[in-house]
Each structure stands twice: as C-alpha cells, then as structure tokens.
Coordinates of C-alpha atoms and ligand atoms in Angstrom, one line a residue:
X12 CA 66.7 103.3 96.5
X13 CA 67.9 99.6 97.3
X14 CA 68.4 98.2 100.5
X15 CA 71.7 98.8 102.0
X16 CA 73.7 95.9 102.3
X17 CA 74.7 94.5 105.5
X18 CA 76.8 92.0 105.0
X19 CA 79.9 91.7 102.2
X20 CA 78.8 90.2 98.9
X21 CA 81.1 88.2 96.9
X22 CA 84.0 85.1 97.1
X23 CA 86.8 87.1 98.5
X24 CA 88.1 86.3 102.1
X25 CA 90.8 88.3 103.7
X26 CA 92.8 84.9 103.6
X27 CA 92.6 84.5 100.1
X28 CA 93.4 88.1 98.9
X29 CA 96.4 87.8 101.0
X30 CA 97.3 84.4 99.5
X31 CA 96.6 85.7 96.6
X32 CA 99.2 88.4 97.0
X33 CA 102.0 87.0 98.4
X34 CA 101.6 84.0 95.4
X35 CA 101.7 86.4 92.6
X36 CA 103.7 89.0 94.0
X37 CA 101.3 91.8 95.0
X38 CA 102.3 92.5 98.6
X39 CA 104.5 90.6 100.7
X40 CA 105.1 91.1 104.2
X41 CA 108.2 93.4 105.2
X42 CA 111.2 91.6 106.0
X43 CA 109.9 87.9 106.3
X44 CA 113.0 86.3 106.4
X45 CA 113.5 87.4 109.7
X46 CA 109.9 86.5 110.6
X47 CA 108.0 89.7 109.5
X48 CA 107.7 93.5 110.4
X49 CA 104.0 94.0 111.8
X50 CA 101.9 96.7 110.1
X51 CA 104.7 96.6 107.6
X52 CA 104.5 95.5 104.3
X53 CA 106.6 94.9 100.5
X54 CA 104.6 96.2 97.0
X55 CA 106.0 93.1 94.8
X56 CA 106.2 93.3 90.8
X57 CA 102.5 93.4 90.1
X58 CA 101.6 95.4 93.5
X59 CA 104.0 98.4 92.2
X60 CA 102.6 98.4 89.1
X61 CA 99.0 98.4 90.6
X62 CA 99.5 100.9 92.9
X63 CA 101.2 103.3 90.6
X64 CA 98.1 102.7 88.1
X65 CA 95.9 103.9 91.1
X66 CA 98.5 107.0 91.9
X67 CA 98.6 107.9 88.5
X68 CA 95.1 107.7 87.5
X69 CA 93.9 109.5 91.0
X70 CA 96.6 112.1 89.8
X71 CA 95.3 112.5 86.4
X72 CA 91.7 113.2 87.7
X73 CA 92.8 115.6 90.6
X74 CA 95.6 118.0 88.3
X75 CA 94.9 116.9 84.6
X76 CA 91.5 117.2 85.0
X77 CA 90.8 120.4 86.5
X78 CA 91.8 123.9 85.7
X79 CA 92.7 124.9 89.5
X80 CA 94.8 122.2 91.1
X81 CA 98.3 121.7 91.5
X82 CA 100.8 119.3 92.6
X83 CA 103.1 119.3 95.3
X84 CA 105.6 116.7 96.9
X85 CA 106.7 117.8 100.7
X86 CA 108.7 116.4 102.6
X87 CA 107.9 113.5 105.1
X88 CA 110.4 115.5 107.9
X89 CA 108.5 119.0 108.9
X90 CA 109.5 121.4 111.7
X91 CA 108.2 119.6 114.5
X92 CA 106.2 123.4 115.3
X93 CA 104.3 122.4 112.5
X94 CA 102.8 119.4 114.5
X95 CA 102.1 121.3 117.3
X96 CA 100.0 124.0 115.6
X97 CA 98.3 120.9 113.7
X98 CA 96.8 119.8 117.0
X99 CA 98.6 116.3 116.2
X100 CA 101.5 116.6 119.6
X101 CA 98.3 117.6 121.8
X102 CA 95.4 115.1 120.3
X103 CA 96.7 112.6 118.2
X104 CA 96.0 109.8 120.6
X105 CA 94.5 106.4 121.2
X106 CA 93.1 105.0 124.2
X107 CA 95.3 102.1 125.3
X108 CA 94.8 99.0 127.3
X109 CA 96.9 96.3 127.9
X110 CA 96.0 92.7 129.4
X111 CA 98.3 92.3 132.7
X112 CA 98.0 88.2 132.0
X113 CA 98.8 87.8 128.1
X114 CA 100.0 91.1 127.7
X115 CA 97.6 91.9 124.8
X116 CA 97.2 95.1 123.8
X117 CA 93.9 97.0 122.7
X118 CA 92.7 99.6 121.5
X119 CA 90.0 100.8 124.1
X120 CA 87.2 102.1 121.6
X121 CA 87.3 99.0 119.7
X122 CA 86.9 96.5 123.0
X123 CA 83.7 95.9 124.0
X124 CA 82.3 98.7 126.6
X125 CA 80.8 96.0 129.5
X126 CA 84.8 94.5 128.8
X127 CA 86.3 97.9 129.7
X128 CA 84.0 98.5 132.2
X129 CA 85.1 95.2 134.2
X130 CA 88.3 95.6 133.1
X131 CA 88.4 92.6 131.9
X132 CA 90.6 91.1 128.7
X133 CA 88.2 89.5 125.9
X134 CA 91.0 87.6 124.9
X135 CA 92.0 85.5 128.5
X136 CA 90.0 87.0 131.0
X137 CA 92.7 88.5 132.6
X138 CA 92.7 92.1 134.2
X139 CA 93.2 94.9 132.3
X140 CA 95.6 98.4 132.9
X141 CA 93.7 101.5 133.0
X142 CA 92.8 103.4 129.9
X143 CA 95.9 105.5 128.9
X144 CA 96.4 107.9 125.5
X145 CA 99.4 106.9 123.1
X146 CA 100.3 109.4 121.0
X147 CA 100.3 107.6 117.2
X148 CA 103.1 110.1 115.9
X149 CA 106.3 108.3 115.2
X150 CA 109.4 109.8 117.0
X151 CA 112.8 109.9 116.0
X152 CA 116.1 112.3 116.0
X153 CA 117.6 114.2 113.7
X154 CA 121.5 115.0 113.8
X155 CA 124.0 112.7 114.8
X156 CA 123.6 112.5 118.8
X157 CA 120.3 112.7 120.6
X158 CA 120.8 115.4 122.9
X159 CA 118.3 116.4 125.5
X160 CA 118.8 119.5 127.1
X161 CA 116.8 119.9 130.4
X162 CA 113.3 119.1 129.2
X163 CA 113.8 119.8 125.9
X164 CA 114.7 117.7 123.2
X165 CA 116.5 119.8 121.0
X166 CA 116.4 117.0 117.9
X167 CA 113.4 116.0 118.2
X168 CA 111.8 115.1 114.8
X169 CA 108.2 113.3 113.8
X170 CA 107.7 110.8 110.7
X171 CA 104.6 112.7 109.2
X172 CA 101.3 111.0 110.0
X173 CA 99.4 112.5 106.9
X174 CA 100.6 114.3 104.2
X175 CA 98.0 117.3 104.4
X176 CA 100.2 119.8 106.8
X177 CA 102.8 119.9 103.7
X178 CA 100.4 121.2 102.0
X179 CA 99.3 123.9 104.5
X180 CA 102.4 124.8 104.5
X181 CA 103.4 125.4 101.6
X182 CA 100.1 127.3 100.4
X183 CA 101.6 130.6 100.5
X184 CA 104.5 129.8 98.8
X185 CA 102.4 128.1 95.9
X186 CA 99.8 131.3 95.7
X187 CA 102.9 132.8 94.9
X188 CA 105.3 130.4 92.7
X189 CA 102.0 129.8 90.3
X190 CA 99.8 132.8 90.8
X191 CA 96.8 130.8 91.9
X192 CA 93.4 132.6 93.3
X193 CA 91.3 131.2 95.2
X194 CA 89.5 128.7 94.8
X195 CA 92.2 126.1 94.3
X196 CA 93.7 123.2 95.2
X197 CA 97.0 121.3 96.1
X198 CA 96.9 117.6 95.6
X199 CA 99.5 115.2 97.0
X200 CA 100.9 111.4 97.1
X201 CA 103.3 110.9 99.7
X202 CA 104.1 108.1 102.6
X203 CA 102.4 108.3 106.1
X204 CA 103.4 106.7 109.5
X205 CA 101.3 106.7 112.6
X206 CA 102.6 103.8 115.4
X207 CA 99.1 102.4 114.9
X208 CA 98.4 100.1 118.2
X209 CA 96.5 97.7 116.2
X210 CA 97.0 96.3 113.0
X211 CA 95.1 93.5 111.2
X212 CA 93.4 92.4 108.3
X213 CA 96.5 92.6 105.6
X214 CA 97.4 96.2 104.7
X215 CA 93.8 97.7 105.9
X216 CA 95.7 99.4 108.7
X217 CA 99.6 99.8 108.6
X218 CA 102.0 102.2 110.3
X219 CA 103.8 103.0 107.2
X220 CA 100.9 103.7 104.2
X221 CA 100.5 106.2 101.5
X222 CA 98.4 108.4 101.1
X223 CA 96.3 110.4 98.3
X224 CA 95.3 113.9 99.6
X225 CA 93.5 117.2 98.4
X226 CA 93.2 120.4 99.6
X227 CA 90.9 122.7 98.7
X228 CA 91.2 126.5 99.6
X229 CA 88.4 128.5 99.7
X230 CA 86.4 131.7 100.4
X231 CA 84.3 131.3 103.9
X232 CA 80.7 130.8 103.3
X233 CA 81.6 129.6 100.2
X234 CA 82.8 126.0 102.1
X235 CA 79.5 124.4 102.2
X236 CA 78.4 124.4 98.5
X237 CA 82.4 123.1 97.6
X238 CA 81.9 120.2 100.1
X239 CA 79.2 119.0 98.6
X240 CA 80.6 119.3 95.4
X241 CA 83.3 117.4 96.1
X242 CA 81.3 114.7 97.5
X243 CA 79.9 114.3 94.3
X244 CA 83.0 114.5 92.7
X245 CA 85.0 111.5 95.2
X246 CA 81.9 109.4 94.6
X247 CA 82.0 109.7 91.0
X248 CA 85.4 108.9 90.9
X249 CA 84.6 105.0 92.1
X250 CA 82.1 105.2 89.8
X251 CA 84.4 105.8 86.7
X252 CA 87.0 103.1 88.3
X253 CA 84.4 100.6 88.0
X254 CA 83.9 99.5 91.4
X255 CA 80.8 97.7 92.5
X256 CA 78.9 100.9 93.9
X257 CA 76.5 98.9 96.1
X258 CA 79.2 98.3 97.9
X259 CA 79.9 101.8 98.9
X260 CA 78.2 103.9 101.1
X261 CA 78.7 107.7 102.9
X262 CA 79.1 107.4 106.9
X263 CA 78.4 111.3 108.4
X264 CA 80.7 111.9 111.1
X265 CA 78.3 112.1 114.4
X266 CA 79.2 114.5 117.4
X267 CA 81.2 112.2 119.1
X268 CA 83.2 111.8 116.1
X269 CA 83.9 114.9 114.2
X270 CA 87.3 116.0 114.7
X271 CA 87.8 119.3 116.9
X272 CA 88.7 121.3 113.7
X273 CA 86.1 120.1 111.6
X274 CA 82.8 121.6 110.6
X275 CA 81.4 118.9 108.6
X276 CA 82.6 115.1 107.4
X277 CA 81.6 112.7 105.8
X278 CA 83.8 108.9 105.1
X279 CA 83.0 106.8 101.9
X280 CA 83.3 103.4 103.1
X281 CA 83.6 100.3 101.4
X282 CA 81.9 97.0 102.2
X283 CA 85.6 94.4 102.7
X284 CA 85.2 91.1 103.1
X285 CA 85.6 91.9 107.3
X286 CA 82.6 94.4 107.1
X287 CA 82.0 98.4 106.0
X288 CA 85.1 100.0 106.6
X289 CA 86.2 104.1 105.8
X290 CA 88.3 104.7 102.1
X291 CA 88.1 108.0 102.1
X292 CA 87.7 111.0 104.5
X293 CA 86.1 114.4 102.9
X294 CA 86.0 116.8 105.4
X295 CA 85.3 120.6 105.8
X296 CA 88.2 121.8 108.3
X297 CA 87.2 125.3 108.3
X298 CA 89.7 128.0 108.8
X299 CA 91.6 125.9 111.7
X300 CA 94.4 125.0 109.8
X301 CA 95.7 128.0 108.5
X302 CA 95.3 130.0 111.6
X303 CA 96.7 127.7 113.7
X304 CA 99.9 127.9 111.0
X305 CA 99.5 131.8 111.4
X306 CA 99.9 131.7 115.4
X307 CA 102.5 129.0 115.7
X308 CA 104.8 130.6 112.7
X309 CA 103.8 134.0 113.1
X310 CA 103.5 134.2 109.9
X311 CA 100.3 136.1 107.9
X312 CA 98.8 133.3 106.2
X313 CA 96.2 135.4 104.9
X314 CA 94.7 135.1 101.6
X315 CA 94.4 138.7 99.4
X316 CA 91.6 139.0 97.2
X317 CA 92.8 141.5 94.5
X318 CA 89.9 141.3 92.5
X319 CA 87.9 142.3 95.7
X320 CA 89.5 145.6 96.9
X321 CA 91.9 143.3 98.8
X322 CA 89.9 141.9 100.8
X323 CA 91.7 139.4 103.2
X324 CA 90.9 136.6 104.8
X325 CA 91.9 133.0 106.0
X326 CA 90.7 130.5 103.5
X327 CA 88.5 127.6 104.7
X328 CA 90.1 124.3 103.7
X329 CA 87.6 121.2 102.0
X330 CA 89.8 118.3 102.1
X331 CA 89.3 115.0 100.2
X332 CA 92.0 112.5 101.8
X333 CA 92.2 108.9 100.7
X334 CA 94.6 105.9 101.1
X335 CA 96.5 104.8 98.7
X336 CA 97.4 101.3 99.9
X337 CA 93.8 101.1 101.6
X338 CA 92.2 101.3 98.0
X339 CA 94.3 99.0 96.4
X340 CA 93.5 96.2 99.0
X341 CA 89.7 97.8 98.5
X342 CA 90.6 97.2 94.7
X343 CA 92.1 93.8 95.5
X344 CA 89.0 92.6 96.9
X345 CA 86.4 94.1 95.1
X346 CA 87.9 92.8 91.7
X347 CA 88.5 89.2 93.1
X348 CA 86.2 86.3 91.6
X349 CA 85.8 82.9 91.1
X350 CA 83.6 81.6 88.3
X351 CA 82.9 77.9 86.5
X352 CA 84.6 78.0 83.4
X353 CA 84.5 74.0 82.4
X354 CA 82.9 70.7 83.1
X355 CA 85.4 68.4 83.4
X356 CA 86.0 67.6 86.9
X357 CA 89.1 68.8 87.9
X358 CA 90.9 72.1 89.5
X359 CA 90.8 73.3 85.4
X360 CA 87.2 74.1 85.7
X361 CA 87.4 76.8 88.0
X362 CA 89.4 80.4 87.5
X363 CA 90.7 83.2 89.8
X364 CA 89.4 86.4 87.9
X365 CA 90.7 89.4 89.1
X366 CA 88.2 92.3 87.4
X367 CA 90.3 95.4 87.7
X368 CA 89.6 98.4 85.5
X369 CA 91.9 98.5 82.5
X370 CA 93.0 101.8 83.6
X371 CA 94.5 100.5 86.8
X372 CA 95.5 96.6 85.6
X373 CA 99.4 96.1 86.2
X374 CA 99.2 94.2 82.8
X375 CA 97.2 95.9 80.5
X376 CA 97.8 93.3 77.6
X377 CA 99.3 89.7 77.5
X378 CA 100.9 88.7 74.6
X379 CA 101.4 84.6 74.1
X380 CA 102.5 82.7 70.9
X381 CA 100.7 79.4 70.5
X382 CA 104.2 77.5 70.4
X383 CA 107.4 78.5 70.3
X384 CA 108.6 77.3 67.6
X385 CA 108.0 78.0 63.8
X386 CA 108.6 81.8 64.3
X387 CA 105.6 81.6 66.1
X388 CA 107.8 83.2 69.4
X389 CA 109.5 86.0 67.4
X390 CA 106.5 87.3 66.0
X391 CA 104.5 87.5 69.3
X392 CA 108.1 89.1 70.9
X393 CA 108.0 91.6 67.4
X394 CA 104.2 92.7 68.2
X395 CA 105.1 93.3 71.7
X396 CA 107.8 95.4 70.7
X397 CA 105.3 97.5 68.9
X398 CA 102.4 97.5 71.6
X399 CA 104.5 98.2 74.4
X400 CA 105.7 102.1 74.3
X401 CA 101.7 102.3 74.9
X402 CA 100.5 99.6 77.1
X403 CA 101.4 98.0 80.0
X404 CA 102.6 94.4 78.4
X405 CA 103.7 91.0 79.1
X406 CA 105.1 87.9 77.6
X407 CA 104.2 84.1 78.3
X408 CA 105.4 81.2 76.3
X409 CA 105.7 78.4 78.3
X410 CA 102.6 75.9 79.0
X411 CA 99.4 75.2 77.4
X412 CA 97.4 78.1 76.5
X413 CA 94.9 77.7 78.8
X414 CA 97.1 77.5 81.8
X415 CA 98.4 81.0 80.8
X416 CA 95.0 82.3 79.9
X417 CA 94.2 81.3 84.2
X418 CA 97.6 83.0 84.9
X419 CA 96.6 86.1 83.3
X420 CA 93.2 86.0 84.8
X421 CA 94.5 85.6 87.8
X422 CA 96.6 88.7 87.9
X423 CA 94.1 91.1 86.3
X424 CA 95.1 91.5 82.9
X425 CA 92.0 92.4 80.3
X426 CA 93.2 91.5 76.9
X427 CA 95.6 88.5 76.1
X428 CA 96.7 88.3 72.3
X429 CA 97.1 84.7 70.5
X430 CA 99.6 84.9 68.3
X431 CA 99.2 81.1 66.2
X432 CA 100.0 79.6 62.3
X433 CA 97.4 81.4 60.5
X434 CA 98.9 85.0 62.1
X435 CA 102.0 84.0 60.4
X436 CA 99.9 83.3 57.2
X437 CA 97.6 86.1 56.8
X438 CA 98.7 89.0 59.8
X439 CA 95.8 88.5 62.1
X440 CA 95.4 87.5 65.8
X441 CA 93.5 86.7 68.5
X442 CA 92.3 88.7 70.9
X443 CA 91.0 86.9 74.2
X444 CA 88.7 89.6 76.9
X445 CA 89.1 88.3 80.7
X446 CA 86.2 88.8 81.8
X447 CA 83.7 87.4 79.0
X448 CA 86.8 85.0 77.4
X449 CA 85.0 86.0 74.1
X450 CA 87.6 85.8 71.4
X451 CA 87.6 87.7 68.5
X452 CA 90.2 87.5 65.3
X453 CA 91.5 90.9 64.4
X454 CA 94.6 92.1 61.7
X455 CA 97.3 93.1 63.5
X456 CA 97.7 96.7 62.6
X457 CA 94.6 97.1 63.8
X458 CA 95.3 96.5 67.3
X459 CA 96.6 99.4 69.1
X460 CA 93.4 101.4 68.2
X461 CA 91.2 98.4 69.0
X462 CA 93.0 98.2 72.4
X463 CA 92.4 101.6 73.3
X464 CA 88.5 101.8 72.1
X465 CA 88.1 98.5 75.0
X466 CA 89.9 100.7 77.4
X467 CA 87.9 103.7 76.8
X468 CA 84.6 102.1 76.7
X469 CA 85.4 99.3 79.4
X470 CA 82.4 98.0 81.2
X471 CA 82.7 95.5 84.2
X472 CA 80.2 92.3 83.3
X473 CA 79.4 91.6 87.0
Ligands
ATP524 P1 91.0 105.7 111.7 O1 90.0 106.4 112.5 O2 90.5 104.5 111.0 O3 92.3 105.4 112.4 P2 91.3 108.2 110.4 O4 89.9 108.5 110.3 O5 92.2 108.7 111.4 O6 91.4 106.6 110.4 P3 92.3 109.8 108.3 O7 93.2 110.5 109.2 O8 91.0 110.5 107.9 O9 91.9 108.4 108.9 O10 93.1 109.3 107.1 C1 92.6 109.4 105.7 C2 92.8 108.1 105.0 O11 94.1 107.6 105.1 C3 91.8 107.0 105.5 O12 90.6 107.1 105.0 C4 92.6 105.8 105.1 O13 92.2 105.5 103.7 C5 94.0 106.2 105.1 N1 94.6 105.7 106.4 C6 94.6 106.3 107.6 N2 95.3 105.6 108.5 C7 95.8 104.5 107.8 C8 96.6 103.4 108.2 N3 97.0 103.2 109.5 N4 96.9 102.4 107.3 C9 96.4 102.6 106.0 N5 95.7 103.6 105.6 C10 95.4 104.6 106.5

C-alpha cells in the first residue's frame, strides 16, 4: 500500500475555489448586498446544476441501483418528541467559549488544550468564559403567537439538524405502503440546520446544508457483515465518480468519539486544500433508534418476520450519511487544475481546468460556431436543438474560440463542439475533450452516440 499523504496535493486554495465560485456563478454568499449571512450561502446557475448532478447521480446509485431501497422526502418540521427520543434536545451540544476581550467565540475541542487550560484566547490573549454546552438545534415557533405557558413552550418547533429521524419515522409506515422486508433501505435528500458556532472555509461547515442519507434496516447480528458491506459500497462510489482516491482515506471513530448510540463508525475523509477532513459518516446505530421512537411514541416499532414464524424484533439501523454541499465543495476542489497550455508569454498560456466527471458536469456539452455569420450560428443553434433533450448543453458565440474553449474549461464542461465552413459543406464537426484538448472531426449524426460512449467510458487523465 502507498504512503498516506499528509499534506493536500494539488493547485487548489480555499481562496481560489471560492473566487472561482462566486466568478462563474457556483456559490455566492447569502444575501451580500446587505453584507453577507455567515454559514449561509446562494447555489448560482452552474452550482444548481452541479449539485443536482451529484443529488441525482447519488440517487440513481442508492434506489435505481438496488433492488431494496426506497425513497422518501420528510419534512424538515417533526414533532419536537421526535428530537427528544433522538437524543438530539439532551446531547446535541458544543462546548462554548467566548473571549471576554474581542469577544471571539470558539469552539472548545478545536482550541488548543494548554489555551483552554489557562483560559486564555489564541486570538488576543484575553481571558476566556468557562466552557459552556450550546445546543446546535435551531429553534423557532410555530402558530401565530409564541405562547409560553409556565415552563412549557407549547409551540415550540426545531429546524431538523439531519434528515435521518424522517426516516425513522416513517419506517413503519413504508414496511407497510410498499411491502418491504427486511433488509432494506430508505434513502433521502433533504436540507439540514444546526446553529453551527463556527463556520469557515467556504461551505465546508454551514448552518443551513443538505444532506444525502441512507438507512439501512436490518436483522441483529446480521449488522456487522452489512456495515462492512456498505463500506465497500460508499468507497466504491468515489471510485466510479472519479475522484482522486489517494486522496481519501477511512478515519475509525475512537472511544472518545463514537457517538452514545453507536456500535461502530467509520468517516471517509477527503484530503481539502485546509487538510483531511470527514465527507461521509457510515455508522452502525444499533437498535437505539427505533427503540427510542418506540418509548417516546408508544408506539410498537417492531419489525415481524413472517417468513420466520413471526418472529419480532427491533431492526438494527447501518446508516451511510453524506453531505451534499460538503461533496460538491470536495468536488470543487478535487476537479480544480491549472496546466501550461502555450508558450507565448502572456495570461493565454495558462488554463483553469475544472476535471469533473461527465456524469456530474453542469454543462455536459458546449456547442460554439466558429463565427456567426454565414449560417455558421443557425446550424450550431439547429444541432443544439437536437443534442439537448439528452445532454446538459450550452451555447457560446461571442469571442475567439480559444477564449471560449478557457471559459468552458473553466466551468467543467467535457466536450465542446466546433461547428465551422467545412460542417456546412460536408455535415461534420469538431469535437474538442477538456481535459486532453485532442480534437477529433466527426459527422454529425454521429454525435449523440459518440457522446454517450465518452460518458460511459470516461477516464480522468490526471
Ligand atoms: P462534525 O463533527 O464535523 O460537526 P458530524 O460528525 O456531526 O460533523 P454528521 O452528523 O455525521 O456530522 O453529518 C453527516 C454529514 O453531514 C457529514 O459527514 C457532513 O458531510 C455533513 N455535515 C454535517 N454538518 C454539516 C455542516 N454544518 N455543514 C455542511 N455539511 C455538514
């Protein structure tokens, strides 16, 4: 096996991916005319389109993909019970401390200890409060007044911090709606807040993300064997995307870290420019869910194995749960590159490449006419036409062709078709690959096909 890297490989700085955004309308910060929402932030024209490519494909391998697992779409509102028996109301905390003389704020596990010991701010200097927990659920009220009567608070309603208790549930209902037997699973996409104390590094940490989460519902003492599997199975799903894999690596929750609920888990984290950092959590949550759902609703949660005598039993729950935002900045960075492409001695002789995986480009194909006029403009605008029921496409007259060419690099796209005088003659064009900028000259009908045979068989050249 090769040595684990310790530090991140490539051209890609936190500042320039978030340049990088912002420029060509990947992510934007919320509300910036007014200065900026912190952990807050906008998905512009080519961010939507990215991060519904990495919904949709992540969907597609979870449901499409398997015989046993079906979709769901809760809502973010619950019965605040629910976050009660999830252990979130009672342990969902941070430790807090804030600088008496700035008034910075820090998360406690993430000063260093000798700091906290002395109480004393790493920013200024200045003293520091005593460590104190802060719950990360957001709060809010439902109804039209916000009534508090005695010591309760009657409206009381949480923005859901992770999307996994609507599954949980719901399980019942679904064993029932779509006769499912165990094993199966319940995959979901859906928004997530937690009042996160810090937030840095772009959309790394944000209290409003999205989610990607599975759960898996299975026999006890059949948990271990299905954990691993699925692993294997979140591992090989970078893999397929394309992503460089030395740049991945499993973290194994220690003692001090395993969640109270948990039996076994194990982060895939990704090497960003600021260092290894979790993607993805798969964990082995044991039955504590569902009994937990079974005392705080009184409801039997249990599952009843008709093809065993009816033998019942609460179902151990695998879980694979994995940001959505958090991999597109992964994606962001991992597919960002700069490369020599001339030797003239100006800006042209450098490109912005971004390598993402065809299946998850905003733009899958670029289609630019050589000049605009001649007919040259409504040809290229008649073979988008045809191209575009199937592929993700765009349209780019204006400037010289290799300034589009960079533009196109630059946000992702894999193929760009040239449409010039001899298409007009003889019904052929160009097609131009990102990452190689080989050309090759191709009949027109036969492009469609030829499109979907680079897709299929893409390979990432570095
Ligand atoms: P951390 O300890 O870093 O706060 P966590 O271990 O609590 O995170 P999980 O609850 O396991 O995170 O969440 C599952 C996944 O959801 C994470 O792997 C991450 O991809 C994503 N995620 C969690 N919190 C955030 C956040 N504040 N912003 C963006 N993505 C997040």
């Amino acid at each position: 096996m090769s040595e684990e890297l310790t530090e991140y490989q490539g051209p890609a700085t936190m500042e320039k991916i978030t340049s990088l955004a912002k420029r060509r309308g990947f992510v934007f910060q919320s509300s910036e005319i007014y200065g900026g929402q912190s952990g807050a932030w906008d998905y512009g024209p080519l961010g939507i389109e990215l991060k519904n490519r990495i919904a949709g494909n992540w969907w597609k391998t979870m449901t499409q993909l398997h015989d046993n697992i079906v979709g769901l779409d809760a809502a973010i509102l619950m019965h605040p019970r629910t976050w009660e028996a999830s252990g979130h109301v009672e342990n969902f905390t941070d430790p807090l401390v804030d600088c008496k003389k700035c008034k910075t704020r820090f998360r406690a596990d993430q000063i260093d200890p000798k700091n906290l010991a002395e109480k004393k701010c790493p920013d200024c200097g200045g003293e520091l409060t005593d460590t104190r927990k802060f719950n990360l659920m957001f709060k809010t009220h439902i109804g039209p007044v916000e009534s508090i009567l005695g010591e309760i608070d009657n409206n009381l309603i949480y923005l859901r911090p992770e999307t996994a208790q609507g599954i949980y549930v719901n399980y019942k209902n679904i064993i029932q709606s779509n006769r499912m037997k165990i094993p199966f699973g319940i995959a979901q996409i859906g928004k997530a807040f937690r009042n996160e104390i810090v937030t840095k590094n772009f959309i790394f940490r944000t209290c409003e993300f999205e989610q990607m989460e599975m759960q898996y519902f299975v026999k006890p003492g059949t948990d271990v064997e299905t954990f691993n599997e699925w692993k294997k199975q979140r591992w090989a799903y970078y893999e397929k995307l394309g992503v460089k894999m030395d740049h991945l690596r499993w973290h194994q929750h220690g003692p001090d870290e395993l969640a109270h609920y948990a039996k076994d888990a194990y982060d895939i984290e990704y090497l960003f420019p600021m260092g290894w950092k979790e993607l993805e959590g798969i964990h082995n949550r044991s039955n504590y869910d569902l009994t937990r759902h079974t005392e705080f609703s009184g409801k039997d949660l249990q599952y009843i194995d008709q093809e065993n005598g009816n033998e019942r039993y609460i179902p151990f729950i695998i879980e694979t749960s994995a940001g959505l935002t958090r991999t597109l900045l992964m994606l962001l960075c991992d597919a960002y590159d700069e490369e020599k492409v001339a030797d003239k001695g100006n800006d042209d002789d450098y490109r912005t490449v971004l390598r993402f995986h065809p299946t998850v480009a905003p733009i899958t194909v670029a289609i630019l006419p050589l000049m605009k006029k001649d007919g040259l403009a409504e040809l290229a605008q008649d073979i988008r036409a045809e191209l575009r029921e199937d592929f993700a496409t765009d349209y780019d007259q204006s400037g010289a062709i290799g300034r589009r060419y960079r533009r196109q690099d630059e946000a992702g796209t894999p193929f760009c078709v040239t449409i010039d005088y001899e298409s007009k003659e003889n019904g052929t064009v160009t097609l131009r690959f990102r990452d190689s900028m080989e050309q090759v000259r191709l009949p027109r009908a036969e492009l469609p096909d030829r499109l979907r045979k680079e897709i299929r068989e893409y390979k990432r050249l570095k």
